[in-house]
GROMACS .gro file of C-alpha atoms in nm:
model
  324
    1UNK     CA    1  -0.561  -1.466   0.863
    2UNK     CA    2  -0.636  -1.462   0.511
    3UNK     CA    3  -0.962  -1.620   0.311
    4UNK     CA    4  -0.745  -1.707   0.074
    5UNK     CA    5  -0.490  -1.847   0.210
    6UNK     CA    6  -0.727  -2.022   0.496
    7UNK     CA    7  -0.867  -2.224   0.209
    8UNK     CA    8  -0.517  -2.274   0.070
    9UNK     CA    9  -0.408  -2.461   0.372
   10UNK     CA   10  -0.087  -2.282   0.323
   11UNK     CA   11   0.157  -2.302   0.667
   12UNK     CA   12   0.324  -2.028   0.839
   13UNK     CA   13   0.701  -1.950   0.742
   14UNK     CA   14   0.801  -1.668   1.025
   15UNK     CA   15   0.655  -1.478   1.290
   16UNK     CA   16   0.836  -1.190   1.383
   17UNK     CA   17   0.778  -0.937   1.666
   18UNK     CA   18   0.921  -0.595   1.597
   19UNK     CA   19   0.813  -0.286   1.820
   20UNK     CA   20   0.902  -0.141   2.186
   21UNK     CA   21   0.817  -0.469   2.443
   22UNK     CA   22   0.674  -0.253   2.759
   23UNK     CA   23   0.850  -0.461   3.043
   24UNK     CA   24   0.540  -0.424   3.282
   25UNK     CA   25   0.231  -0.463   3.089
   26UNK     CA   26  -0.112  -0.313   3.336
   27UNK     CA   27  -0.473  -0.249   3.228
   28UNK     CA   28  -0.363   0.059   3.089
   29UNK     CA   29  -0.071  -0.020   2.911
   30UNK     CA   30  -0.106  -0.094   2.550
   31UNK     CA   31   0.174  -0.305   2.417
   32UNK     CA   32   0.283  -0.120   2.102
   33UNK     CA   33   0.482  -0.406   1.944
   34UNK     CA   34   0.324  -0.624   1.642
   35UNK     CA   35   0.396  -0.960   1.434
   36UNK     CA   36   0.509  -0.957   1.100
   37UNK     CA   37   0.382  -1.302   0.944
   38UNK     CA   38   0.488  -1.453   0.621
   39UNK     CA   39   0.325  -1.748   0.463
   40UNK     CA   40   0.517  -2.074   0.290
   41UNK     CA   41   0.536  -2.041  -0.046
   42UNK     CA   42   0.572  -1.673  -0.086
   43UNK     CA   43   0.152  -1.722  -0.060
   44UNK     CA   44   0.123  -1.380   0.121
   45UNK     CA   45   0.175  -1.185   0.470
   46UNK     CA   46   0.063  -0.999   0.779
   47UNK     CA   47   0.118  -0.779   0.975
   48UNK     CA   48  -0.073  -0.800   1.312
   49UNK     CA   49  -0.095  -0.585   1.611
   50UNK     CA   50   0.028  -0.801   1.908
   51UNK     CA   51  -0.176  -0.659   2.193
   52UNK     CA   52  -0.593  -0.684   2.126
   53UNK     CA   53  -0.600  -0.312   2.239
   54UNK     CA   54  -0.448  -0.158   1.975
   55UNK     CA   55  -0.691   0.056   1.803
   56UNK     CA   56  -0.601  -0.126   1.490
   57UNK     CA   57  -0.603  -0.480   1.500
   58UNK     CA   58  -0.485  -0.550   1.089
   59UNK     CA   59  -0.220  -0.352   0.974
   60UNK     CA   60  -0.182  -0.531   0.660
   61UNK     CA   61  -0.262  -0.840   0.455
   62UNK     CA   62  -0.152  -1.009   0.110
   63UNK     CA   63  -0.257  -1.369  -0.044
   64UNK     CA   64   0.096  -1.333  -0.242
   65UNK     CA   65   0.441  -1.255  -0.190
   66UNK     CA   66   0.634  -1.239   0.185
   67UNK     CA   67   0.714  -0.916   0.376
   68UNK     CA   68   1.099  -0.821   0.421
   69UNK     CA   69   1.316  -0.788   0.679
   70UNK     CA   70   1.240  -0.448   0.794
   71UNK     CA   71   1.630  -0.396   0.837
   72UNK     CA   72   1.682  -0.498   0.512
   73UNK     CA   73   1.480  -0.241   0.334
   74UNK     CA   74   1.563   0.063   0.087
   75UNK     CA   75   1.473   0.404   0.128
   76UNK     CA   76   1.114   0.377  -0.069
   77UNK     CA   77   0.730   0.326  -0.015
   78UNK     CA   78   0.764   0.022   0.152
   79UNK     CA   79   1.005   0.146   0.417
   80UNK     CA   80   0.819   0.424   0.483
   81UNK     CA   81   0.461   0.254   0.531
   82UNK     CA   82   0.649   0.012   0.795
   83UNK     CA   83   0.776   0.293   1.009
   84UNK     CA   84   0.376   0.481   0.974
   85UNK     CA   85   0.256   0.136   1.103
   86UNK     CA   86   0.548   0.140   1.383
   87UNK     CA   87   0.427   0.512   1.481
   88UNK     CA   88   0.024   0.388   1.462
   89UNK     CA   89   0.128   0.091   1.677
   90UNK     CA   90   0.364   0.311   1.966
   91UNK     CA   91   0.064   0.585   1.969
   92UNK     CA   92  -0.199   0.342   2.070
   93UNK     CA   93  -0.435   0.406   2.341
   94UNK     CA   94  -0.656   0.148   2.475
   95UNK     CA   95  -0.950   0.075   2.192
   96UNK     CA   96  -1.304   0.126   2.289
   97UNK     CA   97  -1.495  -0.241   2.240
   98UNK     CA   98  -1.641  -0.090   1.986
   99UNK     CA   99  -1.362  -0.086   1.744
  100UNK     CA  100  -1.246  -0.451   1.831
  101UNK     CA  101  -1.448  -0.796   1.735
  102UNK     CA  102  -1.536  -0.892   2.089
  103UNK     CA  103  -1.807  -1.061   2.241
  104UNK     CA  104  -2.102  -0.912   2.132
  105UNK     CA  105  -2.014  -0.771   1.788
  106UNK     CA  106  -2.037  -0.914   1.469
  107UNK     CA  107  -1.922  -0.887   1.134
  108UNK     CA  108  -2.227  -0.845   0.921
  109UNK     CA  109  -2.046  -0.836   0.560
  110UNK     CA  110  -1.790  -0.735   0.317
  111UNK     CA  111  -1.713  -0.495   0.065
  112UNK     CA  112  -1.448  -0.575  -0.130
  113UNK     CA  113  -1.301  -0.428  -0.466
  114UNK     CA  114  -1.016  -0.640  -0.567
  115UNK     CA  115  -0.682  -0.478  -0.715
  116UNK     CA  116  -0.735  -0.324  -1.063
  117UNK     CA  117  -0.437  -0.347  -1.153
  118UNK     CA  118  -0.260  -0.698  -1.266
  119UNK     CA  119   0.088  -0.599  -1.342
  120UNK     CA  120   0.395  -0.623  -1.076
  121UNK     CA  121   0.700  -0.384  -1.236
  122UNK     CA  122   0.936  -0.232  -1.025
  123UNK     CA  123   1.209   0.012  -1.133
  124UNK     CA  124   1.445  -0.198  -1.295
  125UNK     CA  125   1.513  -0.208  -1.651
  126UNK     CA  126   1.341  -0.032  -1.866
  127UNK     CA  127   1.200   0.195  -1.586
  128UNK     CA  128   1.535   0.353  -1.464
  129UNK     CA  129   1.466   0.364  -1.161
  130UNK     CA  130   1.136   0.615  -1.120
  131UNK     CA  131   0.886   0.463  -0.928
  132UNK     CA  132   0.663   0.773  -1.106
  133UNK     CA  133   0.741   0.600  -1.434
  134UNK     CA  134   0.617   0.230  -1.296
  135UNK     CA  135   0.288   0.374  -1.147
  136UNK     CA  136   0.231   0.601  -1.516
  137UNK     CA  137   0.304   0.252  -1.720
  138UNK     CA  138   0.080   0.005  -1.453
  139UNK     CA  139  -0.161   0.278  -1.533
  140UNK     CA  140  -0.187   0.231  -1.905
  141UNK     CA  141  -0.154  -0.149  -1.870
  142UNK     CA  142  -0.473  -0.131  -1.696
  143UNK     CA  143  -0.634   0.074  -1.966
  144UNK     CA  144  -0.455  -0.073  -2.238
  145UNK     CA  145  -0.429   0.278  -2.396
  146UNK     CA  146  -0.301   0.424  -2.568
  147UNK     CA  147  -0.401   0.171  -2.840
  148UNK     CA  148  -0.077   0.246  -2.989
  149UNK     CA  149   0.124  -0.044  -2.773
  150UNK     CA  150   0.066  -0.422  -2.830
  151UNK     CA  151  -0.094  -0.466  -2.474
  152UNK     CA  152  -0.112  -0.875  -2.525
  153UNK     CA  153   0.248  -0.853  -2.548
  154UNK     CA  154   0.336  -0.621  -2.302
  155UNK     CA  155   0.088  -0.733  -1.990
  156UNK     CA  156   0.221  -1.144  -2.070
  157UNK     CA  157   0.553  -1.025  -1.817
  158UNK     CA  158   0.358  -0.945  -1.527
  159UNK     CA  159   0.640  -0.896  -1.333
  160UNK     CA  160   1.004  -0.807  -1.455
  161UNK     CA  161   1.332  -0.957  -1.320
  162UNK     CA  162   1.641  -1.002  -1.390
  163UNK     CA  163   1.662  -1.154  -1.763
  164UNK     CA  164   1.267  -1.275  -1.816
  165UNK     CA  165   1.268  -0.986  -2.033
  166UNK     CA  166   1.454  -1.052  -2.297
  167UNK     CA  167   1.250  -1.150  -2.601
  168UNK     CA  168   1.333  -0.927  -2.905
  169UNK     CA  169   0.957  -0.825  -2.978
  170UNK     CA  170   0.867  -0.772  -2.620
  171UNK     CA  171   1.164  -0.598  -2.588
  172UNK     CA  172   1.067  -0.367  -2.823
  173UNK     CA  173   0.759  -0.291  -2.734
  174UNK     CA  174   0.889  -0.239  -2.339
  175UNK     CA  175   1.116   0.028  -2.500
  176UNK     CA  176   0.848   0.201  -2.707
  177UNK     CA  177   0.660   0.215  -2.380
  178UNK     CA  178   0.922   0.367  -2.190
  179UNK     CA  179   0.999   0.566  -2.437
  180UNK     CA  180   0.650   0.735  -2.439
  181UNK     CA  181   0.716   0.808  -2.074
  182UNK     CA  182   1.042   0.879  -2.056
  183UNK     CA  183   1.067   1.264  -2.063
  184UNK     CA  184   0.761   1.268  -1.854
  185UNK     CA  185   0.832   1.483  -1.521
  186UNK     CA  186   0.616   1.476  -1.178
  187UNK     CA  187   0.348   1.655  -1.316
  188UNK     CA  188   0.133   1.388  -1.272
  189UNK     CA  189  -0.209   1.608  -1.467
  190UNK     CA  190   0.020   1.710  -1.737
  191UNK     CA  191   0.190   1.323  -1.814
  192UNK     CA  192  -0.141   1.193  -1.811
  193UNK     CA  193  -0.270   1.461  -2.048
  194UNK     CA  194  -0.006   1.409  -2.304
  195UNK     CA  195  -0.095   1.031  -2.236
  196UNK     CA  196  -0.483   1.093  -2.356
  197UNK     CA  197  -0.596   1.038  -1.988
  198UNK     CA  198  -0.804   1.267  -1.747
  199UNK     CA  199  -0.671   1.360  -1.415
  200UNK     CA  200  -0.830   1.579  -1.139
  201UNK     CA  201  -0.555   1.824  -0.941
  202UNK     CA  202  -0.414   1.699  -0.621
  203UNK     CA  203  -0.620   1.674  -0.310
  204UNK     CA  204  -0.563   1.504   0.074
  205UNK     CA  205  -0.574   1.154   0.089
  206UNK     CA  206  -0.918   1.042   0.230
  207UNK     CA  207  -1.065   0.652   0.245
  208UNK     CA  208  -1.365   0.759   0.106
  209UNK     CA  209  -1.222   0.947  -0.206
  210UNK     CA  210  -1.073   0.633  -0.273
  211UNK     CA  211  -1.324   0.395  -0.259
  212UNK     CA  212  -1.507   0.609  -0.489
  213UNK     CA  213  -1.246   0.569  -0.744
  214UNK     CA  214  -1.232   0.195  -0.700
  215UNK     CA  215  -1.602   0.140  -0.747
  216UNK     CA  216  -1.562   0.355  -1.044
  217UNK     CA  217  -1.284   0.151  -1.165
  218UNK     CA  218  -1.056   0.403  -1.167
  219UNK     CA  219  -0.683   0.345  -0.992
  220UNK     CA  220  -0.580   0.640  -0.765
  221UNK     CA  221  -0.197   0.773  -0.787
  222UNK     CA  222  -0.083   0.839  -0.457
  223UNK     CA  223   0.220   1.031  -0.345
  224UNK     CA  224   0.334   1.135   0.027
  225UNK     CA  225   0.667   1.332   0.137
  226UNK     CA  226   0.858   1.297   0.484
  227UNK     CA  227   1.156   1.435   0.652
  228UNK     CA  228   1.452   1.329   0.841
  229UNK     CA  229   1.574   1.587   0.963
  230UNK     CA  230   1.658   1.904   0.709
  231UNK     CA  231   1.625   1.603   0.428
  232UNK     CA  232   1.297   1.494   0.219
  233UNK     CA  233   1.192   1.239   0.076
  234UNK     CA  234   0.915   1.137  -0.143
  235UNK     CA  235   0.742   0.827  -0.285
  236UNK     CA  236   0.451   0.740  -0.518
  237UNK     CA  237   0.273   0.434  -0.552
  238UNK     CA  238  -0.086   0.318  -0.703
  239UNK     CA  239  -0.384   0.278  -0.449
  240UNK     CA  240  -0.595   0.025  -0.679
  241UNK     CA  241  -0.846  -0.158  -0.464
  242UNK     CA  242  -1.035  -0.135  -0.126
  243UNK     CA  243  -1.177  -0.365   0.173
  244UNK     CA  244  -1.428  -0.267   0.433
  245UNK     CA  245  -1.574  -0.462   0.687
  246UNK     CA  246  -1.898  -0.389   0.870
  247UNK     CA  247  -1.914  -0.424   1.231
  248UNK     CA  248  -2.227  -0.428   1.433
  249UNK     CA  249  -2.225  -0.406   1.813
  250UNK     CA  250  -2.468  -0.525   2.020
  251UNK     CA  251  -2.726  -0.461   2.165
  252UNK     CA  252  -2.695  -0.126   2.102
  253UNK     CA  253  -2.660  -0.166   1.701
  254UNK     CA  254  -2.392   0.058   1.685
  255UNK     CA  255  -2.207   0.005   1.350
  256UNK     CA  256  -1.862   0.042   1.292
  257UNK     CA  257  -1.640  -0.048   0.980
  258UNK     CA  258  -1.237  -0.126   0.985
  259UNK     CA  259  -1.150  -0.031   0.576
  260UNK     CA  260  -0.819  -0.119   0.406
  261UNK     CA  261  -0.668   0.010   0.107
  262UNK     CA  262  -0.453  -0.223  -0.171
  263UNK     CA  263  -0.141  -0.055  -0.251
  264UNK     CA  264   0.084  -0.131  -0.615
  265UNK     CA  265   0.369  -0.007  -0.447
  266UNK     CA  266   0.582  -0.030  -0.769
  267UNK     CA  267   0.848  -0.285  -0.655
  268UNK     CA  268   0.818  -0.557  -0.846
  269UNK     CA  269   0.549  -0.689  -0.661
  270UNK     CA  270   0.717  -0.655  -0.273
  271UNK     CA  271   0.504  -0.539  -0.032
  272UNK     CA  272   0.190  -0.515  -0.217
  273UNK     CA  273  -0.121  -0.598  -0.049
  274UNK     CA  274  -0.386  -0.506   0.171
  275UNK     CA  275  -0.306  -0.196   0.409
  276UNK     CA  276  -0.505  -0.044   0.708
  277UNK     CA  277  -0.675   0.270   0.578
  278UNK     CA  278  -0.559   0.439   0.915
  279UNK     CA  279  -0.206   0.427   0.789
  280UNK     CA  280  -0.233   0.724   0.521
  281UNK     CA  281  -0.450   0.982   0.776
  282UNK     CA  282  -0.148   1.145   0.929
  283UNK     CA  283  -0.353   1.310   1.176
  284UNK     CA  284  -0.377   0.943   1.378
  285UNK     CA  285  -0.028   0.965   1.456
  286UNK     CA  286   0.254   1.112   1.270
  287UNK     CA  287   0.621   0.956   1.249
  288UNK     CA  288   0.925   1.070   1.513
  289UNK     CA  289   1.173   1.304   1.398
  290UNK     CA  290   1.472   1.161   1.297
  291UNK     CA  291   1.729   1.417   1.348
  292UNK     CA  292   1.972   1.228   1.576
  293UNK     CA  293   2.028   0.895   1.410
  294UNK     CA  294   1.921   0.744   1.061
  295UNK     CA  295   1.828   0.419   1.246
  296UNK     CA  296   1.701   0.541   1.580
  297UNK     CA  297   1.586   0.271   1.844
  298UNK     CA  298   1.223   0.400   1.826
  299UNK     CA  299   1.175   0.263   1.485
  300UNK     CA  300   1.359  -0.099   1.485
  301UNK     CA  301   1.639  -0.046   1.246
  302UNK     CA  302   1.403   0.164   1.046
  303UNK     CA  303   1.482   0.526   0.907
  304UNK     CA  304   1.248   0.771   1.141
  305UNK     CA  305   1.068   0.976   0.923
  306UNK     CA  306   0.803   1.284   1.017
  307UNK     CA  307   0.517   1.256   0.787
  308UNK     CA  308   0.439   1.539   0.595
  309UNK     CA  309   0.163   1.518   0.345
  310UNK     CA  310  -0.027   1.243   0.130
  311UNK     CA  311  -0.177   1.332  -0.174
  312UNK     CA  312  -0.389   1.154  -0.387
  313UNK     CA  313  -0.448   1.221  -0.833
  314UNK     CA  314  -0.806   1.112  -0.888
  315UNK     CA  315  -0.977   1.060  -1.198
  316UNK     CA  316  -0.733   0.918  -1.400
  317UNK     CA  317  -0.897   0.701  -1.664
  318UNK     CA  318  -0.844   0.757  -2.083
  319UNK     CA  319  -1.105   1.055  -2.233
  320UNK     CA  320  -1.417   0.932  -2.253
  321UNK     CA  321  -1.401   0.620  -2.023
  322UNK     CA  322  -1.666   0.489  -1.873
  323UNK     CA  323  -1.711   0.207  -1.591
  324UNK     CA  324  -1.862  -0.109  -1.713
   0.00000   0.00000   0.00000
């Protein structure tokens, strides 16, 4: 499934099947369930659609860590990209051939931008629990500014659990850096201006936008609300790298390209990976309405959420930056 992990060799842990089985599949009928594969190793995961008719055959794709139980999860990002790929998956109708690799078609190349960003905090200690805070702190890792911190220091703990992070000096400078963050509201602009950093105002979340940021080295805070029921929610995460393949059918030449987006979700590394561009364009498909039940049926054990916005901040880079 993955290049990487193709060349790694690395086996198959689990495959699991979550969706709605249709009992009686016909020509028409687009099975809506998919697989949810994790590797050995923690060496990455999948998430596949199970019937070749989906319109989106890739939901997601990571060389590192595993996917969780879907029961198992939080309320947060992670939970709440699941249950858009469970309402992409159950909205399905039957893909023309030109969106699928079939006979015919090939893939003529890749463009790939690889994650930006290196670091894997979550909202443990010293972030308090603000997933904001994470994605403003990953940020400035990336940058390394302000010059203020010792960055060497800071960026050696990659990822933060349970007592790696005790070290007196590293300590300290984890506390000066959450410090310089910590009164910081959701005013994403604002933070970033006190921070030294540019930021353009919100705008809807498009593919293209982003891969403009990426090529332009330039990570892309996201942040998207839904609702169950009379109750909102609302997450942020970091968009910091893109994937698009180009597709060329023949013999008419007609060119298509599948694109996926690498989310920093902010959890200590869980869930981060490659996602299906499709997922964040709420006008594909938009989650069920949860008013009855916090785990309906529909969604497998999962919250149901209605989408109601993404946003993206674009932009964001220290004054005066400039792409190598």
């Amino acid at each position: 499934l993955s290049p990487a992990t193709r060349g790694q060799a690395v086996a198959v842990r689990s495959v699991v099947r979550h969706g709605a089985q249709t009992a009686v599949q016909s020509a028409q009928t687009v099975d809506p369930s998919f697989y949810v594969v994790n590797f050995e190793q923690e060496s990455g995961f999948a998430i596949v659609a199970a019937d070749r008719r989906q319109q989106i055959p890739v939901y997601a794709i990571s060389d590192e860590g595993s996917f969780p139980d879907p029961a198992s999860m939080e309320e947060g990002t992670l939970g709440y990209i699941f249950s858009r790929i469970a309402s992409l998956a159950s909205s399905s109708n039957p893909a023309a051939p030109s969106k699928r690799i079939v006979s015919g078609e090939s893939v003529t190349g890749d463009e790939k931008f690889d994650r930006l960003i290196q670091m894997r905090w979550g909202v443990t200690y010293p972030f308090e629990g603000s997933t904001f805070r994470t994605a403003i702190c990953q940020i400035m890792s990336y940058f390394e500014w302000p010059a203020a911190f010792d960055w060497d220091t800071i960026k050696s703990l990659p990822c933060i659990l349970g007592l790696q992070l005790y070290n007196p000096y590293r300590d300290a400078q984890f506390t000066k850096l959450f410090q310089a963050v910590d009164n910081l509201q959701s005013d994403v602009r604002g933070s970033l201006a006190r921070l030294g950093y540019t930021c353009n105002p919100p705008q809807p979340y498009s593919f293209e936008t982003v891969r403009y940021e990426i090529i332009y080295k330039r990570p892309v805070y996201a942040f998207a609300s839904s609702r169950e029921g009379c109750i909102v929610y609302n997450y942020g995460w970091l968009m910091d790298g893109i994937w698009r393949q180009r597709h060329v059918l023949y013999p008419s030449n007609q060119v298509t390209y599948f694109n996926m987006v690498h989310c920093n979700l902010c959890n200590d590394g869980q869930g981060n990976g490659y996602y299906a561009a499709s997922i964040f364009n709420l006008g594909d498909a938009y989650c069920a309405d949860g008013d009855a039940s916090s785990k309906p049926d529909g969604l497998w054990g999962q919250r149901s959420y209605r989408a109601e916005s993404i946003e993206i901040w674009t932009n964001i880079a220290p004054y005066g930056f400039k792409a190598n």
